[in-house]
Structure formats: C-alpha cells, structure tokens
C-alpha cells in the first residue's frame, strides 16, 4: 500500500492512486498544490479535543507515534472523563490529548497549547481558557448546531462575530469532508463520520511534517478483518493530508527538527508500560517468577493488561475478585519464593492496608504499586494527584513502616520498579511505589537499556539451618543479617527449614508467637530500624546548583517528588534563563529519606516544595528536620504549570536575596520555554 507522500518527496503536481488488498481502486486524485511557506519552529504544543466518542485519545496517540518515529523529544498529557460515556456534546464528555514536541530536551507536556483541534462546541468551550493569544484553532464546524451549542453552554455561535479575534481560527467541515472522502465504501453516514479523527490527524500530520508510515501500518493492521472500515480510515487520513496540501486556507507548514539525544535505541513509552517492563526485568535480574495479584482499577489496570502478555518471562497474572484477594494472593506468592506484586490506586490501597500490615509482620518481599488519582473516595478517577503519600507512610494499624519509592517521569517508572524490587527482596519488606495518573498515561522517548546496565538482585534463599549445631540445629526464621537486618527467606518444602509464620507478633529470632511486652517493643523497633537501614544503600541526594562549586550557590532550593519533576525543572529553567540562581533536587526515596537530606535542606535560606496535594511532603520534612519549608500546593487533577512555578520561585529568590526579580522573557527565551 502506498503511504501518504512524505514531505521530502512532495511535488507540486502529482497523481495519487491507491488500491485495497481486494483490488478495489480507492481514489485517483490529481493534486495541484499551491506554494506553501515552510516555517522553522523549535517546539510546538498541540491539543486534540472532542467528544469522548470522537477518538481523540487514538488520534493523539497516533500523532505521538509519528512524532517519536521522526525523532523529536516529546511529552504527552491524555485527559479524559471518568464516565464510560458522558452525555454526547456536553462539557463533562470532552476528551483531549496534548502532545508537546521539540528539537531539544523538554520536561513537560506544556502549559498551554499552541494549536487546538476542536471537534465540537463543547471541546472549544472546555479548552478555550487554556489558549494563549495568537494560538491556532482548527474547528470542525459540522456540529455547531443550535442544539449542540446549547448543550455546550453557548447562547450564540462563537464562530460568528469577533469573539475569537485574538486567535488564528480555521473553520473546516471536517465531518462533511470525511463523509465525502469515504462514501465509496458504502458506510452509513454515522459510521463514515467516525473517521473524522483520521482526517484531522492527516491534516495535522501534513502541517507539521510528520512521517505517516506508522499510522498507515497501524490502521492496516488494526482493521485488517474489516476491510471497509480499514479503507475508510486510510482514505480519511489521506484526504486530511491532501486537504492541507491543496487548500489555500493553510498556507504555512511547520518544521521541527529531530532532537539531539544520547546514542541508543529509543521507543515511546508510557509510565504504566515502563512499570510493567521494569517488573519483568526485575524478575529476570533476580531469577524470580513474577506473580501479579490485582483487581482492575483506573489508572493502574494497564499494568495488569501488559503483564498478562509476558508469560514467556515467567510472569503469572491473577485478576482477583477484589483488592483484598489480589494482595493476599501476592503475599502467598512471596511466601512460596516468587516476586509478589499487587497494583492499585488510592481506594485500593485502603482496602489492602491490613494485608500490607501482614506482609510487614511476616517480613516478606512485596511490591505495592499505587498509581495515584484524584480523591477522596471515587474522586476524580481519570485525573492525577499526589495525595497518597501520607497513606503510604502511615496508612496501616500499629507501627508498620514501609519503604516508599516514587518515579519522576514515564520512562523513569522502569528504573523505579527495579529499585522497588531490589529493596523488597534485599530487605524482606513490602515496598510502596507511588506513580500517578500523569505518569501512567503520559509518554516520552525512552532509551532501552542493555542488560549489563541493570542491577543483579540476589534473593539469597535460606538453604540450611542457622541456629545450633549438630542434631540440635534448627532454622530460626527471624535471625537477621547484620548489614540489612533482613530475616532469611525460606521456600516452603525445603527440608529442615520448617517454620511458623503469620500475623501474630513474633518472638525475636525463633519466630514463635510472643505476647511478651519487651519482645514486642524490641520487634517494633527492629522492623523500623530495618527500613531505616535501607538508607545505607542509597546514593547521596543529587542537587543541581550550578554555582555551588565556585561559591556562587543559590539561596533557594526547589525540592520535589514524583511527577512534579518535569514542571519543577521547567520552572527552574525559566528562572535561570532570566539570570537568577536557584537549585533543584528531587526525591526518589521518600521512606527512608537519603542520609544527607537534612544537611542539604539546611544549606539553603528558602526551600520550596511543590506538590499536587495540600502539603504532605512538606509536613514530613518539617517534622523530621525542623526546617520551615515553603509549600506550593494544587489539587486540580492536572499537572502543575511551569510558568506558575517560575513565578513562585522568582518570588522566593527576590525574598531570599533582597532583589527585584523580573521573569519577563525575551523573544529568544520564549521560544525555548519547556
């Protein structure tokens, strides 16, 4: 099948003909293209928005794959309603997908779109407030009927008059042209109009010079069993490209060159996919079979879906009847010598809390992945939040300490999963891994590591008795390694290593049930000391403070955790470009903290901690280090914005250094904001 003509081979006069695999001639179009201006950009932010049935997530994903194939750096932000099918044409039913791509390293999906593709009035109204002046709006005019305008809350058509005069608006009947382009395939008008997202994708692919072979191949494979649907989508995609090529409405095409990246093989990856691959890799590196006991819950379910594909790597997945059964099965898998994993989101962590406490008492390896979402209760299940930190830290009865690890980007989820497994196996403890919806569904280019870059994880199973000599030798399950305080891990059925295990308090060493007050105090302190001992294996905290080595260090430190890494980094870049000093550090390990964290905090006059909660890390830092950190907190269900953080950072710099801070960017700086 002939792909859409890519930019490098485009001619002003050409004939395009394509046939289906059945031999049907799909189209024969003589295209006489007007002269088009090509404008060079270093980055652009595009948002596709429409009804939740318009295929905006698929459209954004395909544009992202094209962009990844081209070699740009990119970050994405899918945003969709929680309802399976919100009322059509209403604001709650709007679904969007934002992609930020550039010819240089970027950190976020962007604060505001440069281009909005709006498929109906609700999509326009829901997203208009995010657009800067001068942004481009491409509107499908087909659904701008009186009924749909009313459902979107408009009293009059916003496309009439001067209400959108601050923007570059292109009104296009995407639906009508799509129906016309695919009429030869005999589809109903309703089915034909569903291909309008591919028309929009073709148009945007032309505008930004995206390679189209990946979308061609995707559509051919996805709809291979329904030739008419396949051919209709391919025809709509091609029609969108040709419309951009031939119409006088779009006289400018844009070019964003590939980004310079470290050598290696790359692929586009989401956080949930990276977590899945990290668990598979950890199983290989530890020699353990991976067992996932899980109950589906947004936004963690994709990990279950992905791991179910990897039986060849010794992965077993069990979709349990509820959250409690899922974690119980995972603990059982750890008991018999496998790598027990359970995945969930905040509400599921609440249900699993008693079983996690059992894993703390039995001191078995267990990885609990919490892909955080908006709460409380059902809350905002498809939106992002960082509000489960205190739940992970304290959300169990009794003194039940659990290590906490948090990835900072979609690709970093891979490394965070391996680190969580290392801690769980080495220290015989459940580990909480805190991802979130932004990381889970967002994507970025990820360099595929080689095996020799991955750590080896030694389960060090017990194989012999460890107490007493000769005929009196016994196996004591709670004798501890001097360095890690981990107890031995004995696989059931190993001759001579029979032992008692359960949720009742253990006697030191021998592990028999004990109600002795002094023993309970000792065991509680020992379990806490074991978690504290993990800090001995952690590297020093990396602090990015460019002037520190020559005595010109910053007075303000911005400290974050989890997915705030991108917005914080972009905000810090803006402040530095304006000529001011600011340091940045990011925590992967939230329990225990790195040994040198207290010293780092006391090094700065001001410490800013941005979070998507009401100040949970700030609370922990104040309590432990008696440092009066400054919190910046939002719980909007959306990632923090770099521009807002830059203003907050600038205010602290002005206060700490006693100077006026002006962050107004120059034209050159504006083009490089990340």
mmCIF file with all atom_site columns, C-alpha atoms in Angstrom, residues 400-529:
data_model
loop_
_atom_site.group_PDB
_atom_site.id
_atom_site.type_symbol
_atom_site.label_atom_id
_atom_site.label_alt_id
_atom_site.label_comp_id
_atom_site.label_asym_id
_atom_site.label_entity_id
_atom_site.label_seq_id
_atom_site.pdbx_PDB_ins_code
_atom_site.Cartn_x
_atom_site.Cartn_y
_atom_site.Cartn_z
_atom_site.occupancy
_atom_site.B_iso_or_equiv
_atom_site.pdbx_formal_charge
_atom_site.auth_seq_id
_atom_site.auth_comp_id
_atom_site.auth_asym_id
_atom_site.auth_atom_id
_atom_site.pdbx_PDB_model_num
ATOM 1   C CA . UNK A 1 400 ? 4.065  -0.814  60.316 1.00 0.00 ? 400 UNK A CA 1
ATOM 2   C CA . UNK A 1 401 ? 6.866  1.003   58.452 1.00 0.00 ? 401 UNK A CA 1
ATOM 3   C CA . UNK A 1 402 ? 7.039  0.550   54.684 1.00 0.00 ? 402 UNK A CA 1
ATOM 4   C CA . UNK A 1 403 ? 9.678  1.894   52.279 1.00 0.00 ? 403 UNK A CA 1
ATOM 5   C CA . UNK A 1 404 ? 8.354  4.305   49.622 1.00 0.00 ? 404 UNK A CA 1
ATOM 6   C CA . UNK A 1 405 ? 9.753  4.849   46.123 1.00 0.00 ? 405 UNK A CA 1
ATOM 7   C CA . UNK A 1 406 ? 8.440  7.351   43.544 1.00 0.00 ? 406 UNK A CA 1
ATOM 8   C CA . UNK A 1 407 ? 9.347  7.665   39.827 1.00 0.00 ? 407 UNK A CA 1
ATOM 9   C CA . UNK A 1 408 ? 9.762  11.112  38.300 1.00 0.00 ? 408 UNK A CA 1
ATOM 10  C CA . UNK A 1 409 ? 8.823  10.545  34.644 1.00 0.00 ? 409 UNK A CA 1
ATOM 11  C CA . UNK A 1 410 ? 7.134  7.909   32.457 1.00 0.00 ? 410 UNK A CA 1
ATOM 12  C CA . UNK A 1 411 ? 10.473 6.393   31.443 1.00 0.00 ? 411 UNK A CA 1
ATOM 13  C CA . UNK A 1 412 ? 11.790 6.528   34.998 1.00 0.00 ? 412 UNK A CA 1
ATOM 14  C CA . UNK A 1 413 ? 8.964  4.186   36.048 1.00 0.00 ? 413 UNK A CA 1
ATOM 15  C CA . UNK A 1 414 ? 11.115 1.360   34.647 1.00 0.00 ? 414 UNK A CA 1
ATOM 16  C CA . UNK A 1 415 ? 14.034 2.112   36.965 1.00 0.00 ? 415 UNK A CA 1
ATOM 17  C CA . UNK A 1 416 ? 11.749 2.813   39.923 1.00 0.00 ? 416 UNK A CA 1
ATOM 18  C CA . UNK A 1 417 ? 10.135 -0.620  39.543 1.00 0.00 ? 417 UNK A CA 1
ATOM 19  C CA . UNK A 1 418 ? 13.533 -2.323  39.605 1.00 0.00 ? 418 UNK A CA 1
ATOM 20  C CA . UNK A 1 419 ? 14.550 -0.278  42.648 1.00 0.00 ? 419 UNK A CA 1
ATOM 21  C CA . UNK A 1 420 ? 11.346 -1.200  44.475 1.00 0.00 ? 420 UNK A CA 1
ATOM 22  C CA . UNK A 1 421 ? 12.042 -4.884  43.800 1.00 0.00 ? 421 UNK A CA 1
ATOM 23  C CA . UNK A 1 422 ? 15.664 -4.516  44.962 1.00 0.00 ? 422 UNK A CA 1
ATOM 24  C CA . UNK A 1 423 ? 14.557 -3.083  48.272 1.00 0.00 ? 423 UNK A CA 1
ATOM 25  C CA . UNK A 1 424 ? 11.724 -5.576  48.752 1.00 0.00 ? 424 UNK A CA 1
ATOM 26  C CA . UNK A 1 425 ? 13.900 -8.628  48.069 1.00 0.00 ? 425 UNK A CA 1
ATOM 27  C CA . UNK A 1 426 ? 17.048 -7.431  49.830 1.00 0.00 ? 426 UNK A CA 1
ATOM 28  C CA . UNK A 1 427 ? 15.325 -6.188  52.989 1.00 0.00 ? 427 UNK A CA 1
ATOM 29  C CA . UNK A 1 428 ? 12.375 -8.633  53.084 1.00 0.00 ? 428 UNK A CA 1
ATOM 30  C CA . UNK A 1 429 ? 9.705  -5.966  53.240 1.00 0.00 ? 429 UNK A CA 1
ATOM 31  C CA . UNK A 1 430 ? 6.685  -4.669  51.366 1.00 0.00 ? 430 UNK A CA 1
ATOM 32  C CA . UNK A 1 431 ? 7.549  -1.574  49.303 1.00 0.00 ? 431 UNK A CA 1
ATOM 33  C CA . UNK A 1 432 ? 5.123  1.124   48.153 1.00 0.00 ? 432 UNK A CA 1
ATOM 34  C CA . UNK A 1 433 ? 5.757  2.537   44.676 1.00 0.00 ? 433 UNK A CA 1
ATOM 35  C CA . UNK A 1 434 ? 3.871  5.809   44.137 1.00 0.00 ? 434 UNK A CA 1
ATOM 36  C CA . UNK A 1 435 ? 3.210  6.591   40.495 1.00 0.00 ? 435 UNK A CA 1
ATOM 37  C CA . UNK A 1 436 ? 0.267  8.769   39.393 1.00 0.00 ? 436 UNK A CA 1
ATOM 38  C CA . UNK A 1 437 ? -2.157 9.255   36.539 1.00 0.00 ? 437 UNK A CA 1
ATOM 39  C CA . UNK A 1 438 ? 0.055  11.817  34.777 1.00 0.00 ? 438 UNK A CA 1
ATOM 40  C CA . UNK A 1 439 ? 2.966  9.382   34.642 1.00 0.00 ? 439 UNK A CA 1
ATOM 41  C CA . UNK A 1 440 ? 0.780  6.341   33.967 1.00 0.00 ? 440 UNK A CA 1
ATOM 42  C CA . UNK A 1 441 ? -0.901 7.695   30.838 1.00 0.00 ? 441 UNK A CA 1
ATOM 43  C CA . UNK A 1 442 ? 1.703  10.220  29.690 1.00 0.00 ? 442 UNK A CA 1
ATOM 44  C CA . UNK A 1 443 ? 4.557  9.197   27.434 1.00 0.00 ? 443 UNK A CA 1
ATOM 45  C CA . UNK A 1 444 ? 8.074  10.185  26.433 1.00 0.00 ? 444 UNK A CA 1
ATOM 46  C CA . UNK A 1 445 ? 11.007 8.757   24.438 1.00 0.00 ? 445 UNK A CA 1
ATOM 47  C CA . UNK A 1 446 ? 12.814 6.102   26.485 1.00 0.00 ? 446 UNK A CA 1
ATOM 48  C CA . UNK A 1 447 ? 16.255 4.717   25.795 1.00 0.00 ? 447 UNK A CA 1
ATOM 49  C CA . UNK A 1 448 ? 16.114 0.929   26.028 1.00 0.00 ? 448 UNK A CA 1
ATOM 50  C CA . UNK A 1 449 ? 18.847 -0.164  28.469 1.00 0.00 ? 449 UNK A CA 1
ATOM 51  C CA . UNK A 1 450 ? 21.170 -3.093  27.876 1.00 0.00 ? 450 UNK A CA 1
ATOM 52  C CA . UNK A 1 451 ? 21.124 -5.974  30.349 1.00 0.00 ? 451 UNK A CA 1
ATOM 53  C CA . UNK A 1 452 ? 24.568 -5.111  31.720 1.00 0.00 ? 452 UNK A CA 1
ATOM 54  C CA . UNK A 1 453 ? 23.180 -1.739  32.856 1.00 0.00 ? 453 UNK A CA 1
ATOM 55  C CA . UNK A 1 454 ? 20.620 -3.401  35.139 1.00 0.00 ? 454 UNK A CA 1
ATOM 56  C CA . UNK A 1 455 ? 21.445 -4.388  38.732 1.00 0.00 ? 455 UNK A CA 1
ATOM 57  C CA . UNK A 1 456 ? 21.563 -8.002  39.810 1.00 0.00 ? 456 UNK A CA 1
ATOM 58  C CA . UNK A 1 457 ? 19.118 -8.745  42.633 1.00 0.00 ? 457 UNK A CA 1
ATOM 59  C CA . UNK A 1 458 ? 20.020 -11.711 44.839 1.00 0.00 ? 458 UNK A CA 1
ATOM 60  C CA . UNK A 1 459 ? 17.072 -13.345 46.653 1.00 0.00 ? 459 UNK A CA 1
ATOM 61  C CA . UNK A 1 460 ? 19.607 -15.300 48.788 1.00 0.00 ? 460 UNK A CA 1
ATOM 62  C CA . UNK A 1 461 ? 17.154 -18.013 49.804 1.00 0.00 ? 461 UNK A CA 1
ATOM 63  C CA . UNK A 1 462 ? 17.843 -19.849 53.038 1.00 0.00 ? 462 UNK A CA 1
ATOM 64  C CA . UNK A 1 463 ? 19.132 -23.357 52.317 1.00 0.00 ? 463 UNK A CA 1
ATOM 65  C CA . UNK A 1 464 ? 20.357 -24.622 55.693 1.00 0.00 ? 464 UNK A CA 1
ATOM 66  C CA . UNK A 1 465 ? 19.681 -24.420 59.408 1.00 0.00 ? 465 UNK A CA 1
ATOM 67  C CA . UNK A 1 466 ? 21.019 -21.321 61.101 1.00 0.00 ? 466 UNK A CA 1
ATOM 68  C CA . UNK A 1 467 ? 20.786 -21.898 64.862 1.00 0.00 ? 467 UNK A CA 1
ATOM 69  C CA . UNK A 1 468 ? 22.532 -24.513 66.975 1.00 0.00 ? 468 UNK A CA 1
ATOM 70  C CA . UNK A 1 469 ? 24.820 -27.348 65.970 1.00 0.00 ? 469 UNK A CA 1
ATOM 71  C CA . UNK A 1 470 ? 24.625 -30.990 65.035 1.00 0.00 ? 470 UNK A CA 1
ATOM 72  C CA . UNK A 1 471 ? 21.419 -32.831 65.852 1.00 0.00 ? 471 UNK A CA 1
ATOM 73  C CA . UNK A 1 472 ? 20.171 -29.786 67.763 1.00 0.00 ? 472 UNK A CA 1
ATOM 74  C CA . UNK A 1 473 ? 20.450 -27.458 64.742 1.00 0.00 ? 473 UNK A CA 1
ATOM 75  C CA . UNK A 1 474 ? 17.267 -25.552 63.904 1.00 0.00 ? 474 UNK A CA 1
ATOM 76  C CA . UNK A 1 475 ? 16.028 -22.986 61.432 1.00 0.00 ? 475 UNK A CA 1
ATOM 77  C CA . UNK A 1 476 ? 15.117 -19.710 63.063 1.00 0.00 ? 476 UNK A CA 1
ATOM 78  C CA . UNK A 1 477 ? 13.142 -17.521 60.637 1.00 0.00 ? 477 UNK A CA 1
ATOM 79  C CA . UNK A 1 478 ? 13.787 -14.251 62.458 1.00 0.00 ? 478 UNK A CA 1
ATOM 80  C CA . UNK A 1 479 ? 17.549 -14.317 62.822 1.00 0.00 ? 479 UNK A CA 1
ATOM 81  C CA . UNK A 1 480 ? 18.816 -11.289 60.944 1.00 0.00 ? 480 UNK A CA 1
ATOM 82  C CA . UNK A 1 481 ? 21.512 -10.268 58.523 1.00 0.00 ? 481 UNK A CA 1
ATOM 83  C CA . UNK A 1 482 ? 23.822 -7.874  60.362 1.00 0.00 ? 482 UNK A CA 1
ATOM 84  C CA . UNK A 1 483 ? 24.032 -5.389  57.483 1.00 0.00 ? 483 UNK A CA 1
ATOM 85  C CA . UNK A 1 484 ? 20.407 -5.249  56.364 1.00 0.00 ? 484 UNK A CA 1
ATOM 86  C CA . UNK A 1 485 ? 18.506 -6.634  59.391 1.00 0.00 ? 485 UNK A CA 1
ATOM 87  C CA . UNK A 1 486 ? 16.601 -8.779  56.865 1.00 0.00 ? 486 UNK A CA 1
ATOM 88  C CA . UNK A 1 487 ? 15.370 -12.161 58.035 1.00 0.00 ? 487 UNK A CA 1
ATOM 89  C CA . UNK A 1 488 ? 16.072 -15.313 55.981 1.00 0.00 ? 488 UNK A CA 1
ATOM 90  C CA . UNK A 1 489 ? 13.661 -16.210 53.194 1.00 0.00 ? 489 UNK A CA 1
ATOM 91  C CA . UNK A 1 490 ? 12.964 -19.942 53.239 1.00 0.00 ? 490 UNK A CA 1
ATOM 92  C CA . UNK A 1 491 ? 10.915 -21.602 50.496 1.00 0.00 ? 491 UNK A CA 1
ATOM 93  C CA . UNK A 1 492 ? 8.279  -23.942 51.953 1.00 0.00 ? 492 UNK A CA 1
ATOM 94  C CA . UNK A 1 493 ? 9.217  -27.577 51.497 1.00 0.00 ? 493 UNK A CA 1
ATOM 95  C CA . UNK A 1 494 ? 12.937 -27.057 51.964 1.00 0.00 ? 494 UNK A CA 1
ATOM 96  C CA . UNK A 1 495 ? 13.993 -29.956 54.246 1.00 0.00 ? 495 UNK A CA 1
ATOM 97  C CA . UNK A 1 496 ? 14.820 -28.827 57.783 1.00 0.00 ? 496 UNK A CA 1
ATOM 98  C CA . UNK A 1 497 ? 13.577 -25.258 57.295 1.00 0.00 ? 497 UNK A CA 1
ATOM 99  C CA . UNK A 1 498 ? 10.067 -25.680 58.635 1.00 0.00 ? 498 UNK A CA 1
ATOM 100 C CA . UNK A 1 499 ? 8.953  -22.532 60.430 1.00 0.00 ? 499 UNK A CA 1
ATOM 101 C CA . UNK A 1 500 ? 5.916  -20.718 61.733 1.00 0.00 ? 500 UNK A CA 1
ATOM 102 C CA . UNK A 1 501 ? 4.596  -17.584 60.040 1.00 0.00 ? 501 UNK A CA 1
ATOM 103 C CA . UNK A 1 502 ? 1.506  -15.385 60.467 1.00 0.00 ? 502 UNK A CA 1
ATOM 104 C CA . UNK A 1 503 ? 0.161  -12.075 61.682 1.00 0.00 ? 503 UNK A CA 1
ATOM 105 C CA . UNK A 1 504 ? 0.690  -12.511 65.428 1.00 0.00 ? 504 UNK A CA 1
ATOM 106 C CA . UNK A 1 505 ? 3.770  -10.948 66.985 1.00 0.00 ? 505 UNK A CA 1
ATOM 107 C CA . UNK A 1 506 ? 6.941  -12.977 66.563 1.00 0.00 ? 506 UNK A CA 1
ATOM 108 C CA . UNK A 1 507 ? 9.484  -13.836 69.161 1.00 0.00 ? 507 UNK A CA 1
ATOM 109 C CA . UNK A 1 508 ? 12.915 -12.457 68.331 1.00 0.00 ? 508 UNK A CA 1
ATOM 110 C CA . UNK A 1 509 ? 14.917 -14.991 66.378 1.00 0.00 ? 509 UNK A CA 1
ATOM 111 C CA . UNK A 1 510 ? 12.835 -18.134 66.782 1.00 0.00 ? 510 UNK A CA 1
ATOM 112 C CA . UNK A 1 511 ? 9.648  -16.530 65.417 1.00 0.00 ? 511 UNK A CA 1
ATOM 113 C CA . UNK A 1 512 ? 7.221  -18.290 67.700 1.00 0.00 ? 512 UNK A CA 1
ATOM 114 C CA . UNK A 1 513 ? 4.181  -16.335 68.880 1.00 0.00 ? 513 UNK A CA 1
ATOM 115 C CA . UNK A 1 514 ? 5.096  -13.953 71.671 1.00 0.00 ? 514 UNK A CA 1
ATOM 116 C CA . UNK A 1 515 ? 2.976  -11.700 73.885 1.00 0.00 ? 515 UNK A CA 1
ATOM 117 C CA . UNK A 1 516 ? 5.951  -10.512 75.916 1.00 0.00 ? 516 UNK A CA 1
ATOM 118 C CA . UNK A 1 517 ? 5.834  -6.667  76.180 1.00 0.00 ? 517 UNK A CA 1
ATOM 119 C CA . UNK A 1 518 ? 9.597  -6.260  75.992 1.00 0.00 ? 518 UNK A CA 1
ATOM 120 C CA . UNK A 1 519 ? 9.802  -8.515  72.936 1.00 0.00 ? 519 UNK A CA 1
ATOM 121 C CA . UNK A 1 520 ? 7.043  -6.551  71.180 1.00 0.00 ? 520 UNK A CA 1
ATOM 122 C CA . UNK A 1 521 ? 8.845  -3.269  71.837 1.00 0.00 ? 521 UNK A CA 1
ATOM 123 C CA . UNK A 1 522 ? 12.079 -4.781  70.534 1.00 0.00 ? 522 UNK A CA 1
ATOM 124 C CA . UNK A 1 523 ? 10.471 -6.219  67.369 1.00 0.00 ? 523 UNK A CA 1
ATOM 125 C CA . UNK A 1 524 ? 8.658  -2.951  66.577 1.00 0.00 ? 524 UNK A CA 1
ATOM 126 C CA . UNK A 1 525 ? 11.934 -1.047  66.849 1.00 0.00 ? 525 UNK A CA 1
ATOM 127 C CA . UNK A 1 526 ? 13.770 -3.683  64.826 1.00 0.00 ? 526 UNK A CA 1
ATOM 128 C CA . UNK A 1 527 ? 11.295 -3.523  61.954 1.00 0.00 ? 527 UNK A CA 1
ATOM 129 C CA . UNK A 1 528 ? 11.658 0.268   61.920 1.00 0.00 ? 528 UNK A CA 1
ATOM 130 C CA . UNK A 1 529 ? 15.449 0.004   62.083 1.00 0.00 ? 529 UNK A CA 1
#
